């Protein structure tokens, strides 16, 4: 399986059935939390997933590390189908236990994920006992103290003796990070892992993530609603930003390209909405036809962004764009990337409030 990506998602779908209440006997509504996402994550890779609340970024992150079973498509770890390994189907070359150890998570709320009745020492020794059972008790203690020191929790003996409630939010998040790293993982999902921290602590925590990512050669999938934080982390790590909209990955590419030369109209909206990223822009209104987000149980036909997209034309209502290469390592799902697509001869989409420009269609300039 050499040459395989660390984790490979191919056409992944996660659809949830949503009950409509006790008195409703009709068909349950289906939420397409993730729809047809393909993504490769390599060794030492950093991918920051961004998008509005409910866009499916957390569900995609959890599917990537095998915490969420997809309803369609496949998730492979070093070429091994994660769910075949879990279910014992076919020739399993990598056991599920090893996959579980290799793919870890740190949550938004570290307090909720740390056992309140255990001291930090016990919390951190548990993964060593499980995954390195030949390690002596003394070596375990030394390893835990050394890791606490590496994340700046000194004196480590003091912190090792505390309970989670005796730690600040930032310290709890560091313990959660150490616990994940003690599994010697290949990939860590940081799910809004800095959102609950004070603004002053966020950069500190991101710097720590970057330092440890380099030291431990660990890949990271960083889920965030904040494009500015995603940029900081992905840019410093030489990684990518992936933009999600209504369950689809609409643009992914190197962090600075996504920030400085976004191609997808939705990425431009996210950039507009992040004040420290659109300095110099004097556009007072967001570049959307409407701020209303469509119902995820009934997403728009064709391109899902067409109801809000200021560039939408009739073709966007009828057809769904596939991701295409906009540049090296940069993919975009928008017809405007295809010079010969019928989009260019299609009339602008009629708009209820007539906010769409009636100008005749034009070809994109090279700079677009
Ligand atoms: Fe907008 Fe059409 Fe591109 Fe979708 S395909 S983002 S509606 S221009």
Coordinates of C-alpha atoms and ligand atoms in Angstrom, one line a residue:
X1 CA 0.0 0.0 0.0
X2 CA 3.0 2.3 -0.3
X3 CA 2.4 5.5 -2.2
X4 CA -1.2 5.7 -0.9
X5 CA -2.3 8.9 0.7
X6 CA -2.4 8.8 4.5
X7 CA -6.2 9.2 4.3
X8 CA -8.2 9.2 1.1
X9 CA -11.9 10.1 0.8
X10 CA -13.6 9.2 -2.4
X11 CA -17.1 10.5 -3.1
X12 CA -18.0 10.5 0.6
X13 CA -21.6 11.1 1.5
X14 CA -23.1 11.4 5.0
X15 CA -26.9 11.7 4.9
X16 CA -28.9 11.8 8.2
X17 CA -32.5 11.0 8.5
X18 CA -34.2 13.7 10.6
X19 CA -37.4 12.7 12.4
X20 CA -40.2 15.3 12.2
X21 CA -41.6 14.6 15.6
X22 CA -43.8 12.0 17.3
X23 CA -47.0 12.9 15.5
X24 CA -45.6 12.9 12.0
X25 CA -45.9 9.6 10.2
X26 CA -44.5 10.9 6.9
X27 CA -41.1 10.2 5.4
X28 CA -38.2 11.5 7.6
X29 CA -36.4 14.4 6.1
X30 CA -32.8 13.7 4.9
X31 CA -30.0 16.1 5.8
X32 CA -27.2 15.8 3.3
X33 CA -24.5 16.8 5.8
X34 CA -21.7 15.8 3.4
X35 CA -22.3 15.1 -0.3
X36 CA -19.8 13.7 -2.7
X37 CA -16.6 14.9 -1.2
X38 CA -13.2 13.5 -2.4
X39 CA -10.1 14.6 -0.6
X40 CA -6.6 13.1 -0.1
X41 CA -4.6 13.9 3.1
X42 CA -0.9 13.2 2.9
X43 CA 1.7 12.6 5.6
X44 CA 2.6 15.8 7.4
X45 CA -0.3 17.6 5.8
X46 CA -2.5 20.4 7.2
X47 CA -6.0 21.0 5.9
X48 CA -8.2 23.6 7.4
X49 CA -11.9 23.1 6.7
X50 CA -14.0 26.3 6.9
X51 CA -17.6 27.3 6.2
X52 CA -20.7 28.5 7.9
X53 CA -22.4 26.7 10.7
X54 CA -24.1 23.6 9.5
X55 CA -22.1 23.3 6.2
X56 CA -20.9 19.8 7.2
X57 CA -17.2 20.6 8.1
X58 CA -17.3 18.8 11.4
X59 CA -19.2 15.8 10.0
X60 CA -16.6 15.6 7.2
X61 CA -13.8 15.9 9.8
X62 CA -15.2 13.1 11.9
X63 CA -15.7 10.9 8.7
X64 CA -12.1 11.5 7.8
X65 CA -10.9 10.0 11.1
X66 CA -13.4 7.1 11.1
X67 CA -15.7 8.5 13.8
X68 CA -18.6 8.9 11.5
X69 CA -19.7 6.1 9.1
X70 CA -20.4 7.5 5.6
X71 CA -23.6 6.5 3.9
X72 CA -21.8 6.5 0.5
X73 CA -18.3 6.6 -0.9
X74 CA -15.2 5.3 0.9
X75 CA -12.7 6.4 3.5
X76 CA -9.2 4.7 3.3
X77 CA -6.3 4.8 5.7
X78 CA -3.1 4.0 3.8
X79 CA -5.2 2.2 1.2
X80 CA -7.2 0.2 3.8
X81 CA -11.0 0.8 3.8
X82 CA -11.6 2.0 7.3
X83 CA -15.1 0.5 7.6
X84 CA -14.1 -2.8 6.0
X85 CA -11.4 -3.0 8.7
X86 CA -14.0 -2.2 11.4
X87 CA -16.6 -4.7 10.1
X88 CA -14.0 -7.4 9.3
X89 CA -14.9 -7.4 5.6
X90 CA -12.6 -8.6 2.9
X91 CA -8.8 -8.8 3.2
X92 CA -8.0 -6.5 6.1
X93 CA -4.3 -5.5 5.9
X94 CA -4.4 -2.9 8.6
X95 CA -6.4 -3.8 11.8
X96 CA -9.1 -1.4 13.0
X97 CA -7.3 -0.9 16.3
X98 CA -4.3 0.5 14.6
X99 CA -6.4 2.8 12.5
X100 CA -8.2 4.0 15.6
X101 CA -4.9 4.8 17.3
X102 CA -3.6 6.6 14.2
X103 CA -6.6 8.9 13.7
X104 CA -7.2 11.0 16.8
X105 CA -9.4 14.0 17.7
X106 CA -9.3 17.0 20.0
X107 CA -12.7 18.5 20.7
X108 CA -14.0 22.0 21.0
X109 CA -14.8 21.5 24.6
X110 CA -11.8 19.8 26.2
X111 CA -13.4 19.9 29.7
X112 CA -16.2 17.6 28.4
X113 CA -13.7 15.1 27.0
X114 CA -11.5 14.8 30.1
X115 CA -12.7 12.5 32.9
X116 CA -13.5 14.9 35.7
X117 CA -12.7 12.2 38.3
X118 CA -9.2 11.5 37.2
X119 CA -6.0 13.4 37.7
X120 CA -4.1 14.6 34.7
X121 CA -1.5 11.9 35.3
X122 CA -4.0 9.1 35.1
X123 CA -5.7 10.6 32.1
X124 CA -2.4 10.8 30.2
X125 CA -1.1 7.4 31.3
X126 CA -4.2 5.6 30.0
X127 CA -3.2 5.8 26.3
X128 CA 0.3 4.7 27.1
X129 CA -0.9 1.7 29.1
X130 CA -3.2 0.7 26.2
X131 CA -0.9 1.3 23.3
X132 CA 2.6 0.8 24.8
X133 CA 1.8 -2.0 27.3
X134 CA 5.5 -2.9 27.7
X135 CA 6.4 0.5 29.0
X136 CA 7.3 0.5 32.8
X137 CA 5.4 2.6 35.3
X138 CA 8.4 4.8 35.8
X139 CA 8.9 5.4 32.0
X140 CA 5.2 6.3 31.7
X141 CA 5.5 8.9 34.5
X142 CA 8.5 10.4 32.9
X143 CA 6.9 10.4 29.4
X144 CA 3.8 12.2 30.8
X145 CA 5.9 14.8 32.6
X146 CA 8.1 15.4 29.5
X147 CA 5.0 15.9 27.3
X148 CA 3.5 18.4 29.9
X149 CA 6.7 20.3 29.8
X150 CA 6.7 20.4 26.0
X151 CA 3.3 22.0 26.0
X152 CA 4.4 24.6 28.5
X153 CA 2.7 23.1 31.6
X154 CA 5.4 23.6 34.2
X155 CA 6.1 22.4 36.8
X156 CA 4.8 19.2 35.2
X157 CA 4.5 17.3 38.5
X158 CA 2.1 20.0 39.8
X159 CA -0.1 19.8 36.7
X160 CA 0.0 16.0 36.6
X161 CA -1.5 16.0 40.1
X162 CA -4.5 18.2 39.2
X163 CA -8.0 17.4 38.2
X164 CA -9.5 18.8 35.0
X165 CA -11.6 21.4 36.9
X166 CA -8.4 22.8 38.4
X167 CA -7.2 23.8 35.0
X168 CA -8.0 26.7 32.8
X169 CA -9.7 26.2 29.4
X170 CA -6.3 26.6 27.6
X171 CA -4.6 24.1 30.0
X172 CA -7.4 21.6 29.5
X173 CA -7.0 21.9 25.7
X174 CA -3.2 21.3 26.1
X175 CA -3.9 18.1 28.1
X176 CA -6.3 17.0 25.4
X177 CA -3.6 17.6 22.8
X178 CA -1.0 15.7 24.8
X179 CA -3.4 12.8 25.2
X180 CA -3.9 12.6 21.5
X181 CA -0.2 12.9 20.8
X182 CA 0.6 10.1 23.3
X183 CA -1.2 7.7 20.9
X184 CA 1.5 8.5 18.4
X185 CA -1.1 9.4 15.7
X186 CA -0.6 10.0 12.0
X187 CA -3.6 12.5 11.9
X188 CA -5.3 14.6 14.5
X189 CA -8.7 16.3 13.9
X190 CA -8.8 19.6 15.8
X191 CA -12.6 20.2 15.8
X192 CA -13.1 24.0 16.5
X193 CA -10.3 23.2 19.1
X194 CA -9.5 26.9 19.8
X195 CA -13.0 28.4 19.4
X196 CA -13.8 28.2 23.1
X197 CA -10.5 29.9 24.2
X198 CA -10.0 33.5 24.9
X199 CA -8.9 35.4 21.8
X200 CA -5.5 36.1 23.4
X201 CA -4.9 32.4 23.9
X202 CA -5.9 31.3 20.3
X203 CA -2.7 32.4 18.6
X204 CA -0.7 30.7 21.4
X205 CA -2.6 27.5 21.0
X206 CA -2.2 27.6 17.2
X207 CA 1.5 28.2 17.6
X208 CA 1.7 25.2 19.8
X209 CA -0.2 23.0 17.3
X210 CA 2.2 24.1 14.6
X211 CA 5.2 23.4 16.7
X212 CA 4.0 19.9 17.7
X213 CA 2.9 19.2 14.1
X214 CA 6.4 19.8 13.0
X215 CA 8.0 17.9 15.9
X216 CA 5.8 14.8 15.7
X217 CA 5.3 14.8 11.9
X218 CA 1.6 14.6 12.5
X219 CA -1.0 15.6 9.9
X220 CA -3.8 17.9 11.1
X221 CA -7.4 18.5 9.9
X222 CA -8.4 21.8 11.5
X223 CA -12.1 22.6 11.5
X224 CA -13.0 26.2 12.0
X225 CA -15.7 28.7 11.2
X226 CA -13.1 31.4 11.3
X227 CA -11.2 31.9 8.0
X228 CA -8.6 34.1 9.7
X229 CA -7.6 31.3 12.1
X230 CA -7.7 28.8 9.3
X231 CA -5.3 31.0 7.3
X232 CA -2.9 31.4 10.2
X233 CA -2.6 27.7 10.8
X234 CA -2.7 26.4 7.2
X235 CA -0.4 29.2 6.0
X236 CA 2.3 28.7 8.6
X237 CA 2.2 24.9 8.0
X238 CA 2.3 25.2 4.2
X239 CA -1.1 23.6 4.1
X240 CA -4.4 24.0 2.4
X241 CA -7.8 25.6 3.1
X242 CA -10.9 23.7 2.1
X243 CA -14.2 25.7 1.8
X244 CA -17.5 23.8 2.4
X245 CA -20.9 24.9 1.5
X246 CA -24.1 22.9 2.2
X247 CA -22.2 19.6 2.4
X248 CA -20.0 20.1 -0.6
X249 CA -16.3 21.0 -0.8
X250 CA -16.5 24.0 -3.2
X251 CA -12.9 25.1 -3.2
X252 CA -9.6 23.8 -1.8
X253 CA -6.1 25.0 -2.3
X254 CA -2.9 26.4 -0.8
X255 CA -3.8 28.8 2.1
X256 CA -2.4 32.0 0.6
X257 CA -4.0 31.4 -2.8
X258 CA -7.4 30.9 -1.2
X259 CA -7.0 34.1 0.7
X260 CA -5.4 36.3 -1.9
X261 CA -7.0 34.8 -5.1
X262 CA -10.2 33.0 -4.2
X263 CA -12.0 31.7 -7.2
X264 CA -15.3 30.4 -5.8
X265 CA -17.9 33.2 -5.2
X266 CA -18.7 31.7 -1.8
X267 CA -15.0 31.8 -0.8
X268 CA -15.2 35.5 -1.7
X269 CA -18.1 35.9 0.7
X270 CA -16.2 34.2 3.5
X271 CA -13.3 36.5 2.9
X272 CA -15.6 39.6 2.9
X273 CA -17.1 38.4 6.2
X274 CA -13.6 38.2 7.8
X275 CA -12.7 41.8 8.6
X276 CA -8.9 41.3 9.0
X277 CA -8.7 39.5 5.6
X278 CA -10.4 42.1 3.4
X279 CA -8.6 45.2 4.4
X280 CA -8.7 47.6 1.5
X281 CA -12.0 46.4 0.3
X282 CA -14.6 49.1 0.4
X283 CA -17.6 46.9 -0.5
X284 CA -20.2 47.7 2.2
X285 CA -22.4 44.8 1.4
X286 CA -21.6 41.1 1.3
X287 CA -21.2 39.8 -2.3
X288 CA -24.3 37.7 -2.2
X289 CA -27.8 37.9 -3.6
X290 CA -29.4 37.0 -0.3
X291 CA -28.0 36.3 3.2
X292 CA -30.5 33.5 3.7
X293 CA -28.9 30.0 3.9
X294 CA -31.1 27.4 2.2
X295 CA -32.6 24.5 4.1
X296 CA -30.1 21.6 4.2
X297 CA -33.0 19.1 4.0
X298 CA -34.0 20.7 0.7
X299 CA -30.8 22.1 -0.9
X300 CA -31.2 24.1 -4.2
X301 CA -31.0 22.3 -7.5
X302 CA -27.9 22.5 -9.7
X303 CA -25.2 24.5 -8.0
X304 CA -26.2 24.7 -4.3
X305 CA -24.9 28.2 -4.1
X306 CA -27.0 29.5 -7.0
X307 CA -29.7 31.1 -4.7
X308 CA -27.0 33.4 -3.2
X309 CA -24.4 33.6 -5.8
X310 CA -24.1 37.1 -7.5
X311 CA -22.6 35.4 -10.6
X312 CA -25.4 32.8 -11.0
X313 CA -26.9 32.2 -14.4
X314 CA -29.7 29.9 -15.6
X315 CA -27.2 27.1 -16.2
X316 CA -26.3 27.1 -12.5
X317 CA -29.9 26.3 -11.6
X318 CA -29.9 23.2 -13.8
X319 CA -26.4 21.7 -13.5
X320 CA -24.2 20.9 -10.6
X321 CA -20.5 21.9 -11.0
X322 CA -17.8 19.3 -10.4
X323 CA -14.4 20.3 -8.9
X324 CA -11.9 21.3 -11.6
X325 CA -8.3 22.4 -11.4
X326 CA -7.9 26.1 -11.2
X327 CA -4.1 25.9 -10.7
X328 CA -1.6 23.4 -9.2
X329 CA -3.2 21.9 -6.1
X330 CA -6.1 24.2 -6.3
X331 CA -9.6 22.9 -7.2
X332 CA -12.8 24.9 -7.6
X333 CA -16.4 23.7 -8.2
X334 CA -17.8 26.6 -10.3
X335 CA -18.7 26.8 -14.0
X336 CA -16.7 30.1 -14.2
X337 CA -13.5 28.0 -14.3
X338 CA -14.6 26.4 -17.5
X339 CA -14.1 28.7 -20.5
X340 CA -16.3 26.7 -22.9
X341 CA -19.2 25.9 -20.5
X342 CA -22.7 26.8 -21.5
X343 CA -22.7 29.0 -18.4
X344 CA -21.2 31.8 -20.5
X345 CA -24.0 31.8 -23.0
X346 CA -26.7 31.3 -20.3
X347 CA -28.8 34.4 -19.2
X348 CA -28.3 35.8 -15.7
X349 CA -30.5 34.2 -13.1
X350 CA -33.7 36.2 -12.5
X351 CA -33.8 37.5 -9.0
X352 CA -36.8 38.4 -6.9
X353 CA -35.3 41.7 -5.8
X354 CA -33.6 42.2 -9.1
X355 CA -30.2 42.6 -7.4
X356 CA -28.5 40.6 -10.1
X357 CA -26.7 42.6 -12.7
X358 CA -28.5 42.5 -16.0
X359 CA -25.3 43.0 -18.0
X360 CA -24.8 40.5 -20.9
X361 CA -22.6 37.5 -20.2
X362 CA -18.9 38.1 -20.6
X363 CA -15.9 35.8 -20.7
X364 CA -13.7 35.8 -17.6
X365 CA -10.7 38.0 -17.8
X366 CA -7.4 36.1 -17.2
X367 CA -7.3 37.7 -13.7
X368 CA -10.7 36.3 -12.7
Ligands
LIG1 FE1 -22.1 30.8 -8.8 FE2 -22.8 29.4 -10.9 FE3 -20.3 29.2 -9.9 FE4 -22.4 28.1 -8.6 S1 -21.6 27.5 -10.6 S2 -20.7 29.4 -7.7 S3 -24.0 29.6 -9.0 S4 -21.3 31.0 -10.9

